Coordinates of C-alpha atoms and ligand atoms in Angstrom, one line a residue:
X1 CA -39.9 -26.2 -34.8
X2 CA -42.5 -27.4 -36.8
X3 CA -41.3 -26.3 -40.3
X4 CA -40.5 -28.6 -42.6
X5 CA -37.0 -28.8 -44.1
X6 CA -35.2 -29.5 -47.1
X7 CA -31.4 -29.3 -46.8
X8 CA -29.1 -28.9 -50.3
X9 CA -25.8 -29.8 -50.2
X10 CA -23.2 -28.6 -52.3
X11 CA -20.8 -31.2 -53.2
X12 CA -20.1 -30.9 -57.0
X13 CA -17.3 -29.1 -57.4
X14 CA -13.5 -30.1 -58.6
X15 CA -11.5 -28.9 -55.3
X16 CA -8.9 -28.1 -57.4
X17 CA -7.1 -26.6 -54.8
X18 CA -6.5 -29.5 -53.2
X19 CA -4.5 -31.1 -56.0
X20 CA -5.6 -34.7 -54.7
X21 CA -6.8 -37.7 -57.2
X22 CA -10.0 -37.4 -55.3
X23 CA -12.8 -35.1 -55.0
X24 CA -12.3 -32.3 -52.0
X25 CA -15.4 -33.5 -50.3
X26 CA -14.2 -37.5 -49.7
X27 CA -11.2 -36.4 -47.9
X28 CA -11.9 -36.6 -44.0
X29 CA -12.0 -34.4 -40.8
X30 CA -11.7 -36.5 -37.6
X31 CA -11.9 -39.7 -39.8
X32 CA -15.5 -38.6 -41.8
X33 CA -14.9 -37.4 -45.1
X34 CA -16.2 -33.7 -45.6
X35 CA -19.5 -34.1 -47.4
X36 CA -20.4 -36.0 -44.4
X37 CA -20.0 -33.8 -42.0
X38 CA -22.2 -31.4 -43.9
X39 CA -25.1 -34.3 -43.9
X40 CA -24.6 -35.0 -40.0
X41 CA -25.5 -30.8 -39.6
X42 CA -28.5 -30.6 -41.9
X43 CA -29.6 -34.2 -39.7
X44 CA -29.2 -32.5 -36.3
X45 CA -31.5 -29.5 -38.0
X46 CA -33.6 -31.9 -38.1
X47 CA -34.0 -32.0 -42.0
X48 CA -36.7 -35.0 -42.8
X49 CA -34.9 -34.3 -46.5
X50 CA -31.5 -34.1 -47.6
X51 CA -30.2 -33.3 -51.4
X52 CA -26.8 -33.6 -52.1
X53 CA -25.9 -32.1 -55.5
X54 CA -22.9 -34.2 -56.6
X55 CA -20.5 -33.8 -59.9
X56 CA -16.5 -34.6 -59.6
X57 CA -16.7 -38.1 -58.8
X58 CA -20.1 -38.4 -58.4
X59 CA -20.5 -42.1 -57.9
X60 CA -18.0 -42.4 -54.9
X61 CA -19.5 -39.3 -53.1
X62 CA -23.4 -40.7 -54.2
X63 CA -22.8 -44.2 -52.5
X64 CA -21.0 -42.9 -49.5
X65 CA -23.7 -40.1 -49.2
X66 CA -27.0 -42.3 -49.9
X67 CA -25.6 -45.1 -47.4
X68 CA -25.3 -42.7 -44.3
X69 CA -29.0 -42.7 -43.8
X70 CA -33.0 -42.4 -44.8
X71 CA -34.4 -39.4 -46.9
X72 CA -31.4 -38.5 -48.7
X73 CA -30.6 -38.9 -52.5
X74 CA -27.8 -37.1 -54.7
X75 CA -28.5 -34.7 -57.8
X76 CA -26.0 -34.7 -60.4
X77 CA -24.8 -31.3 -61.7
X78 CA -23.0 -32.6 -64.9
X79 CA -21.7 -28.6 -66.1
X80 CA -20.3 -26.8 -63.2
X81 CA -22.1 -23.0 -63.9
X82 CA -22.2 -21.8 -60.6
X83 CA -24.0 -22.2 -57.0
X84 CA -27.6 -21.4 -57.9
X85 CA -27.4 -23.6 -60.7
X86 CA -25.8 -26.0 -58.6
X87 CA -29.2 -26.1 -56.5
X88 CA -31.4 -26.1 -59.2
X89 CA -29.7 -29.6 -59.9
X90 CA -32.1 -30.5 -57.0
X91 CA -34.8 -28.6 -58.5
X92 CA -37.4 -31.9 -58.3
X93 CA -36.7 -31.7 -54.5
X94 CA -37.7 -28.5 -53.9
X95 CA -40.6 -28.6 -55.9
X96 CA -41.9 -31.3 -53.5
X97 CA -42.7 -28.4 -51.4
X98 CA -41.2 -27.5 -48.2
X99 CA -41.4 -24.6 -45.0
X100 CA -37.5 -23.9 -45.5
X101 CA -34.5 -25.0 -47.6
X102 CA -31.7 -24.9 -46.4
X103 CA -28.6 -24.8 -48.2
X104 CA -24.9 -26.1 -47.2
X105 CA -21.5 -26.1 -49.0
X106 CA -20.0 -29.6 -48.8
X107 CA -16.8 -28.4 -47.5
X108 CA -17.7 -26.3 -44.7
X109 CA -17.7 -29.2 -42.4
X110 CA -18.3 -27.5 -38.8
X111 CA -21.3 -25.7 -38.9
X112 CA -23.4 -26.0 -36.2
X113 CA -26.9 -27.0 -35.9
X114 CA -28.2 -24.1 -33.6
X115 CA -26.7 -21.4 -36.7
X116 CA -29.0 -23.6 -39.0
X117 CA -31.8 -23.3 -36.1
X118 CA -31.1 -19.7 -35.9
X119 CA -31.5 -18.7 -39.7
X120 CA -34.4 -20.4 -39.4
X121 CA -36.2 -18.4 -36.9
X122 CA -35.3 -15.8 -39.2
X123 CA -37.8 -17.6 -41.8
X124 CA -40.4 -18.2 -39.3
X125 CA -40.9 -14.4 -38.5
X126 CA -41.3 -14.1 -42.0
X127 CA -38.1 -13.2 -43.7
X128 CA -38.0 -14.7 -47.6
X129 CA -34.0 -15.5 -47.1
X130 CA -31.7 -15.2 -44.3
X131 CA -27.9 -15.4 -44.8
X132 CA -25.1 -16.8 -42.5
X133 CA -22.7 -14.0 -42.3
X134 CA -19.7 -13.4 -40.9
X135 CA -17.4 -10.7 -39.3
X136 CA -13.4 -11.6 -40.6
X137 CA -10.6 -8.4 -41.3
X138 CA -9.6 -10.6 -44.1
X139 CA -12.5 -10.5 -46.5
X140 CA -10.7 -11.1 -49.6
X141 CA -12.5 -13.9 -51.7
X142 CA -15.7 -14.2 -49.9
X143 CA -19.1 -12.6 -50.8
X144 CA -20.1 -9.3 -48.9
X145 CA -22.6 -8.6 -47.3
X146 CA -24.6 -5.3 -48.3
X147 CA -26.2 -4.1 -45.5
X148 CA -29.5 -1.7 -44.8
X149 CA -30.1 -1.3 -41.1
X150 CA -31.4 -5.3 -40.2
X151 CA -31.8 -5.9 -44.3
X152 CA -29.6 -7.3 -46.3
X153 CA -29.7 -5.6 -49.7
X154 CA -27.3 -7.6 -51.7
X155 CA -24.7 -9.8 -51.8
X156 CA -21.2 -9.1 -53.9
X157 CA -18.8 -11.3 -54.5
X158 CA -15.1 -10.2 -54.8
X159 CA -14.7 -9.9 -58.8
X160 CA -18.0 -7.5 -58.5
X161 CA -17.8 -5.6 -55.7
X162 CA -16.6 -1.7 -56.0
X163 CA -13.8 -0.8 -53.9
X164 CA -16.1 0.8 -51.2
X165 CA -17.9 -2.5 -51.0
X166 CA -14.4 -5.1 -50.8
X167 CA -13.9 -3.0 -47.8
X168 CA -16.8 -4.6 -46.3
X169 CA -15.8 -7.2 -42.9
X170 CA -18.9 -8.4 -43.2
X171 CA -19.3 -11.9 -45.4
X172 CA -21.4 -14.8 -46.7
X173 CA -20.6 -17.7 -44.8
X174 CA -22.6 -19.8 -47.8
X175 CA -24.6 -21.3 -45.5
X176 CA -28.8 -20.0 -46.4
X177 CA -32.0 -20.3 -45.3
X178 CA -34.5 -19.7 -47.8
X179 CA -38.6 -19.5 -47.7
X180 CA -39.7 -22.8 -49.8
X181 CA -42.7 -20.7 -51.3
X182 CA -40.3 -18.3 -52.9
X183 CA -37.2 -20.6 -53.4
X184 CA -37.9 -22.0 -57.0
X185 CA -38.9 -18.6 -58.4
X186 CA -35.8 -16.6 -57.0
X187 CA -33.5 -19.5 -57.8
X188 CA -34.9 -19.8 -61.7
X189 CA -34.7 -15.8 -61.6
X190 CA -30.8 -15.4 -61.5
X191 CA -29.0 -14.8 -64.5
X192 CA -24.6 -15.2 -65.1
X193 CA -24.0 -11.3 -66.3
X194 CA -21.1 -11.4 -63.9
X195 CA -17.4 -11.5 -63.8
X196 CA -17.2 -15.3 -63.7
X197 CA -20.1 -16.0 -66.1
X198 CA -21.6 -17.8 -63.3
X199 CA -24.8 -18.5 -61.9
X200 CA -24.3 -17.3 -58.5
X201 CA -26.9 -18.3 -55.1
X202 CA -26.0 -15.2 -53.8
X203 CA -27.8 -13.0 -56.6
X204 CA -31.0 -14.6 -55.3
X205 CA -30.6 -11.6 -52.6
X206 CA -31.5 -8.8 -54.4
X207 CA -34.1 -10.5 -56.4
X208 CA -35.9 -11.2 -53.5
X209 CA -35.5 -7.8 -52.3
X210 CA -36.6 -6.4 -55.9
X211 CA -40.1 -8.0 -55.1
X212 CA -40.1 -6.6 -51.9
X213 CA -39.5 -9.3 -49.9
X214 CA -37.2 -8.9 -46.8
X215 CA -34.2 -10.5 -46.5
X216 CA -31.8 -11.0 -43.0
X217 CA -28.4 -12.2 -41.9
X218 CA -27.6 -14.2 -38.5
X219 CA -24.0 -13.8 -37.5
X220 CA -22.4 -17.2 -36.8
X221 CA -18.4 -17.4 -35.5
X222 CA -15.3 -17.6 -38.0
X223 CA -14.8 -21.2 -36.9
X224 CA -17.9 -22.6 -37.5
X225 CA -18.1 -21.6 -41.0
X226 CA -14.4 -22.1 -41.9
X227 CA -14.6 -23.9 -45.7
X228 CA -11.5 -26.3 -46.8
X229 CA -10.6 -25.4 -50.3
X230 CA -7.0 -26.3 -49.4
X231 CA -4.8 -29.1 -47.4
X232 CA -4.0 -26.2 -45.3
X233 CA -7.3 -25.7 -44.5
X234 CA -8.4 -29.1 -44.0
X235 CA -5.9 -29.4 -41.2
X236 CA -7.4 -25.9 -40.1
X237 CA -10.3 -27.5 -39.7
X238 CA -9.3 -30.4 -38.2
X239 CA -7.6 -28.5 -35.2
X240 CA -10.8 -26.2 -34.8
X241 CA -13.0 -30.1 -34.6
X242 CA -10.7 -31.8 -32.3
X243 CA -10.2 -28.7 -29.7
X244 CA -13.8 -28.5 -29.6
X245 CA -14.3 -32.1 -28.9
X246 CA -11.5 -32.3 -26.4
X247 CA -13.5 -29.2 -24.4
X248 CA -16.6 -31.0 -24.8
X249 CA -15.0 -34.3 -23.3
X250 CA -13.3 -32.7 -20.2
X251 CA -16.3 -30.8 -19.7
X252 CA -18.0 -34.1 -19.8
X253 CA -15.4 -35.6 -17.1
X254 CA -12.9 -37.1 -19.0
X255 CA -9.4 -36.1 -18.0
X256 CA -7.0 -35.4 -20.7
X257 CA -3.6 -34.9 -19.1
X258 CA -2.5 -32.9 -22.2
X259 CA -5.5 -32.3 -24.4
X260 CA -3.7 -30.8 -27.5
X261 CA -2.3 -34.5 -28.2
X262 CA -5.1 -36.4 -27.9
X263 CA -7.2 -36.9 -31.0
X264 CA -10.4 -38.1 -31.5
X265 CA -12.8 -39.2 -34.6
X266 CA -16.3 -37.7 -35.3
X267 CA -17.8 -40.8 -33.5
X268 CA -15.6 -41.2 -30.9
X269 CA -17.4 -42.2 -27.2
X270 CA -15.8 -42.2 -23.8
X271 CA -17.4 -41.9 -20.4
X272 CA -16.8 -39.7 -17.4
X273 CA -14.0 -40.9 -15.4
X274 CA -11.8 -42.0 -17.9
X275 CA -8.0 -41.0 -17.8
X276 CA -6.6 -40.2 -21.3
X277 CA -3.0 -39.9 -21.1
X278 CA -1.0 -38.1 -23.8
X279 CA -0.2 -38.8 -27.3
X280 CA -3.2 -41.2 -27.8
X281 CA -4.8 -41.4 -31.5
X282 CA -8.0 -42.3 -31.7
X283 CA -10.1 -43.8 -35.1
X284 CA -13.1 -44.4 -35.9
X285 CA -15.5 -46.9 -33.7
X286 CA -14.1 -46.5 -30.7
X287 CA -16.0 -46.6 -27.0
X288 CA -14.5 -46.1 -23.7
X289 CA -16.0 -47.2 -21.0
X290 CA -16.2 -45.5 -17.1
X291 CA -12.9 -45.6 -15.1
X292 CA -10.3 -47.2 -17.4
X293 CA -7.3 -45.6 -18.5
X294 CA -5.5 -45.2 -21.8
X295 CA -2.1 -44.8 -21.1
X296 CA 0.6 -42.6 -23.3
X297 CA 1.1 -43.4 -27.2
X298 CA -1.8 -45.8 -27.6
X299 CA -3.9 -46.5 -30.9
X300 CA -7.6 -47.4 -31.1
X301 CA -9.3 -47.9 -33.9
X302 CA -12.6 -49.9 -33.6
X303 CA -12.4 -50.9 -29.9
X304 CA -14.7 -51.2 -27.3
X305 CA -12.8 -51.1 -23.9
X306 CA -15.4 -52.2 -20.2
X307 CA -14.8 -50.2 -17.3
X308 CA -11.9 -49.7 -15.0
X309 CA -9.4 -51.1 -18.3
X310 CA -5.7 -50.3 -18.6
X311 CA -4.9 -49.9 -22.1
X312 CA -0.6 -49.5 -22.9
X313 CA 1.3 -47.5 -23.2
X314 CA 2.0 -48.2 -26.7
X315 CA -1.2 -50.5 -27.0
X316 CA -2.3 -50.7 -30.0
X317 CA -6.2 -52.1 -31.1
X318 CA -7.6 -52.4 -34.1
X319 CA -10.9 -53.3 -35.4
X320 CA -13.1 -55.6 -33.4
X321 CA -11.5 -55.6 -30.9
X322 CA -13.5 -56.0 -27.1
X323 CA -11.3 -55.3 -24.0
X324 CA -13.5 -56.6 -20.9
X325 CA -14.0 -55.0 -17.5
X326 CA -11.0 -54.5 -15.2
X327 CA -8.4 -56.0 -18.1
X328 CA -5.0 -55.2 -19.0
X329 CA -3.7 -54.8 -22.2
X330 CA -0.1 -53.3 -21.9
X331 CA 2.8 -52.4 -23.8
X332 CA 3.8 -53.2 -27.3
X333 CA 0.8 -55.5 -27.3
X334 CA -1.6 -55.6 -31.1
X335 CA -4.9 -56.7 -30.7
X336 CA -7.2 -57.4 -33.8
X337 CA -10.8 -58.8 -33.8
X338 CA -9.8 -59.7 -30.1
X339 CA -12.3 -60.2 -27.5
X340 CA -10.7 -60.1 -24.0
X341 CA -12.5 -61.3 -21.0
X342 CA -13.4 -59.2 -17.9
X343 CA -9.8 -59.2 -15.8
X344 CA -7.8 -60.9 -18.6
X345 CA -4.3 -59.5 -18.5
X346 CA -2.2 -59.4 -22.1
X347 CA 0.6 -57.2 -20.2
X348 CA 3.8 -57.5 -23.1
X349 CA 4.4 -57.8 -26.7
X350 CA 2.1 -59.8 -27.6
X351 CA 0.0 -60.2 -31.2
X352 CA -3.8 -61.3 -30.5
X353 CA -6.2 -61.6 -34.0
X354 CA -8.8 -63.5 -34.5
X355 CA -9.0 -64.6 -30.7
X356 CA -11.1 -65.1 -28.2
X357 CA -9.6 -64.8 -24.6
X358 CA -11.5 -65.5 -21.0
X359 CA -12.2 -64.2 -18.2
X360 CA -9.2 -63.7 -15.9
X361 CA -6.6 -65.5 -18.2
X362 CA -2.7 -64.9 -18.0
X363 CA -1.3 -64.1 -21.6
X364 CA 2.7 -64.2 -21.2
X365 CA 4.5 -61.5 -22.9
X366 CA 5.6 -62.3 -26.4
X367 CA 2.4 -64.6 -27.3
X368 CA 1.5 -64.9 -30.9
X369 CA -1.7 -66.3 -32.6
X370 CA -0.6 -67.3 -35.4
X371 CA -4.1 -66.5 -37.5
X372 CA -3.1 -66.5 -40.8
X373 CA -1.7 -69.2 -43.2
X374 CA -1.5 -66.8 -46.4
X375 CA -4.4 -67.2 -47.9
X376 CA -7.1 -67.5 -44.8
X377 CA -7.7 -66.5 -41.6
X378 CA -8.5 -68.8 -38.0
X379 CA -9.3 -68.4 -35.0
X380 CA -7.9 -68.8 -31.5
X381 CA -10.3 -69.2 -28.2
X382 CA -9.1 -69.6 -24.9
X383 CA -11.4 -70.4 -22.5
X384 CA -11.4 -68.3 -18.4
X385 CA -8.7 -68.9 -15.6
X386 CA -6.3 -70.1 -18.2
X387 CA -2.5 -69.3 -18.3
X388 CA -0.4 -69.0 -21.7
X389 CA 3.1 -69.0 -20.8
X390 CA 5.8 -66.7 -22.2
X391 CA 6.7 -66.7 -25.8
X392 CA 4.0 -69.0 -27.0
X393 CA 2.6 -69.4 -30.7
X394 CA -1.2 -70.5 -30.6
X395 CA -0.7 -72.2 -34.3
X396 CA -4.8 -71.1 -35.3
X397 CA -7.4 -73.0 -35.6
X398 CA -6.6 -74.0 -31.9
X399 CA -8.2 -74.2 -28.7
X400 CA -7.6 -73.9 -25.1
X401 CA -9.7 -74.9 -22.3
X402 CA -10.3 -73.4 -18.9
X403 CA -8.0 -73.5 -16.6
X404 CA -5.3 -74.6 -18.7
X405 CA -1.5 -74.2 -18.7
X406 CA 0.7 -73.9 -21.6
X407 CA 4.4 -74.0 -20.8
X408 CA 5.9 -70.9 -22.3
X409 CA 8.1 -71.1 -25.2
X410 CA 5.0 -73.8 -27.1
X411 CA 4.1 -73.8 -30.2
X412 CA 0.5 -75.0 -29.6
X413 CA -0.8 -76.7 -32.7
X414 CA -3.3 -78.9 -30.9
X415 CA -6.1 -78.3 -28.6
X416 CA -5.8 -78.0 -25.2
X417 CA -8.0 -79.8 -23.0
X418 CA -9.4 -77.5 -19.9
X419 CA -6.9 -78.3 -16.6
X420 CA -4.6 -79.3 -18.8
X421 CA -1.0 -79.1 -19.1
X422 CA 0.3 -78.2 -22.5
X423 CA 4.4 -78.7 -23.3
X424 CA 4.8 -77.7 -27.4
X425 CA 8.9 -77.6 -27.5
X426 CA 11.6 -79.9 -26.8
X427 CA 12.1 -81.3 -23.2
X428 CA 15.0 -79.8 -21.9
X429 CA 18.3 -81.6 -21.1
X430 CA 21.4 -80.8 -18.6
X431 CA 25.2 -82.3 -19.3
X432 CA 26.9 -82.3 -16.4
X433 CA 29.8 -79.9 -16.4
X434 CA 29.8 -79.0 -20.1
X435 CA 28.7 -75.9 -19.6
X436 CA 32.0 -74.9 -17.8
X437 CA 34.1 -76.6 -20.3
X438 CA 32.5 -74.7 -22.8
X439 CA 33.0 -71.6 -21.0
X440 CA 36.5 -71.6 -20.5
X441 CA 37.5 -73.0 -24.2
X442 CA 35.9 -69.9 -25.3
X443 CA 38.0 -67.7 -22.9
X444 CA 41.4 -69.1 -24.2
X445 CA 40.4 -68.6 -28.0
X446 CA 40.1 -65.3 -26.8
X447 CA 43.2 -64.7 -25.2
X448 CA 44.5 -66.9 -28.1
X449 CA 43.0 -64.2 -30.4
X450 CA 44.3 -61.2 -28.3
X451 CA 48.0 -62.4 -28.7
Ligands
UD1_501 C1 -19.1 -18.9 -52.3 C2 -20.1 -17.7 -52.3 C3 -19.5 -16.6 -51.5 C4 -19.1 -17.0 -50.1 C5 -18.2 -18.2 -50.2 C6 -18.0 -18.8 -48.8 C7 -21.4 -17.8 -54.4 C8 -21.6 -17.3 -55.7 N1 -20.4 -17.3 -53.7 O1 -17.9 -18.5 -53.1 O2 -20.4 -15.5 -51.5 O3 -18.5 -16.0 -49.4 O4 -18.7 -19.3 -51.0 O5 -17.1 -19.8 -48.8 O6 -22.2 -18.7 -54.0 N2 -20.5 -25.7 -56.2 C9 -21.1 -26.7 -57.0 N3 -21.4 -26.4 -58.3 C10 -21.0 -25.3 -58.9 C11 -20.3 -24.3 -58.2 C12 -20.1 -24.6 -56.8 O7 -21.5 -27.7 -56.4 O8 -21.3 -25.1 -60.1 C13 -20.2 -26.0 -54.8 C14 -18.7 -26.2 -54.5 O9 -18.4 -27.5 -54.6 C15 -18.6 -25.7 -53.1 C16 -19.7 -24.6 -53.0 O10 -20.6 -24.9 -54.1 O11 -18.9 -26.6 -52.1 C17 -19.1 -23.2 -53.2 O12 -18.5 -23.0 -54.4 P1 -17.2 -22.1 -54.6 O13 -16.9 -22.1 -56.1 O14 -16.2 -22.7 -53.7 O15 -17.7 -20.7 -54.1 P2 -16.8 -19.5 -53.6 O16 -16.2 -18.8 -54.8 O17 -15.9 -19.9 -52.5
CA502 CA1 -15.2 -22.0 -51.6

């Protein structure tokens, strides 16, 4: 398409609903918060321009909208008066002139980009406005749509409608397309003689068809225009995002052994062949590479795991960390800005931050770096072929050469040459036949006892 776009987003309003301390639009679906969501769709229509039209807490949702990307900026709507007046906030974008504007509601997070691409056409072939409607038995609350053969004739929302219209299935998903050329005059048109007082987008309808100009609907599917107004239908959403992203994963060739416990975040990557097992929670940042396997009840948050890796169960990694090709990281093991060489194997209850680990080195279960003194943070690096021995504490900043062994149970406060061997604890010393002594004094204090 070579029409120019403008997208508006709407993203001013309280979200009362919600009864939260913050603004509806910064709470999150799949770990991006709402108003985001609505950007990333007017992106993939491939909108050059994007508005968002900001009010409660407009200088969080400004700075987390304006750093997401190039050719956006945010309107301020200071008085909340309705939808249309809402765009008009934008009114200096649209006047820049553009082939379509587009307009989005902040919280209605999973709207697709081929519905945008479709109201679209509708412009193209010379329609003035085209509406994304659609069917639902359980109209109440939403605008409806007024229908003429293909025209739409009007749109009325609930506190207007007659009783013959509320019986209409057919709704305004809020999502509009409308012809730049007409879209300042029809917008600066509407009036707020209405129940609410308001000055409602929809109205912009029956203006345009007043002047004769023709005005369509594209039909789009209940879940892709669901809008949050409550927590009930932010986890709503939520479901419908992460059953769609599990399909398009397996569909992809990524087994999940029980898809409806895996979850994902908006940016989540992993390749074909990967074995997710179930219960596995996945943030933001997270990259899984061909072949490896995440096994039941793991965490990953800002990881980046190589091919053929075997993650848990009950791993958990957190930011930065790297797990290399063909490593282990296995139970009950934390990882944090943690770079773990290709066939390094941290199989048991271990803590790694801050560390650096090569290639093919042994962790023992129950290793600790100890990174942080209180106030700062150090690192550990330990170089390839290397073998830390059970229950070690790498004291950080510390480190430990290739090839190295440290005898388990050290507290390692001093580097470690490569080849070397490392002995942090008391040497150990055996009384001859105290043991036994010891043993049977304690059995006759407990006889004693039992007397
Ligand atoms: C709106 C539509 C209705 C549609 C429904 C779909 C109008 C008049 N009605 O109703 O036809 O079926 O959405 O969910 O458009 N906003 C502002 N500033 C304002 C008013 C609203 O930014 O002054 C924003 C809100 O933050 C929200 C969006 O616009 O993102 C929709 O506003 P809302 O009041 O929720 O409209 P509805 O009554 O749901
Ligand atoms: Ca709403």
């Amino acid at each position: 398409m070579t029409r120019r776009s403008l997208s508006i987003v709407l993203a001013a309003g309280e979200g009362s609903r919600m009864r939260s301390s913050k603004a509806k639009v910064l709470h999150e679906v799949a770990g991006l918060p709402l108003v985001l969501h609505a950007v990333s769709a007017a992106r993939r229509a491939g909108s050059e321009r994007i508005a968002v039209v900001v009010g409660r807490d407009a200088e969080p949702v400004s700075k987390l909208v304006e750093a997401s990307g190039a050719g956006i900026s945010c309107f301020v709507q200071a008085e909340r008066l309705g939808t249309a007046h809402a765009v008009l906030s934008a009114r200096d974008a649209i006047r820049e002139g553009w082939d379509d504007v587009l307009v989005l509601f902040g919280d209605t997070p999973l709207v697709r980009a081929d519905t945008l691409d479709r109201a679209r056409r509708h412009l193209a072939d010379g329609a003035a406005i085209c509406v994304v409607g659609f069917q639902t038995s359980q109209p109440t609350g939403y605008g409806r749509l007024v229908m003429s053969g293909d025209e739409l004739v009007a749109i009325r929302e609930e506190k207007d409608a007659s009783d013959a219209e509320r019986r209409i299935e057919l709704c305004n998903a809020g999502v509009m397309a409308i012809a730049g050329e007409h879209a300042l005059a029809l917008l600066e048109a509407v009036g707020n003689r209405n129940a609410k007082g308001e000055y409602y987008l929809t109205d912009i309808v029956a203006l345009a068809r007043e002047r004769g100009l023709s005005v369509r609907v594209s039909e789009a599917p209940f879940d892709d225009v669901l809008g949050v107004n409550t927590r009930v239908e932010l986890a709503a959403v939520e479901a419908v995002f992460q059953a769609r992203r599990r399909t398009e994963l397996m569909l992809a060739g990524v087994t999940l052994v029980a898809p409806e416990t895996v979850f994902v975040s908006y940016d989540t990557q992993i390749a074909p062949d990967v074995v997710i097992e179930p219960h596995v929670v996945m943030g933001p940042g997270v990259r899984i590479a061909a072949g490896s396997v995440i096994h039941a009840f793991s965490h990953l948050e800002g990881a980046n795991v190589g091919e053929g890796a075997s993650i848990g169960p009950y791993a958990r990694l957190r930011p930065g960390t790297t797990v290399g090709a063909n490593a282990k990281v296995g139970n009950f093991v934390e990882t944090k800005s943690a770079d773990i060489g290709a066939g390094a194997k941290v199989s048991h209850l271990t803590y790694l931050g801050d560390a650096e680990i090569g290639e093919r080195t042994n962790i023992g279960a129950g290793t600790i770096t100890c990174n942080y003194d209180g106030y700062n943070k150090y690192r550990t690096v330990i170089g390839a072929d290397a073998f830390v021995g059970s229950n070690s504490s790498l004291v950080a900043p510390v480190r430990i050469g290739d090839g190295a062994y440290v005898g388990s149970g050290s507290v390692v406060t001093a580097d470690v040459p490569g080849g070397a061997l490392a002995l942090g604890r008391a040497r150990q010393v055996n009384k001859d036949d105290r043991g036994r002594i010891i043993n049977e004094r304690n059995a006759a204090r407990k006889a004693e006892s039992r007397k």
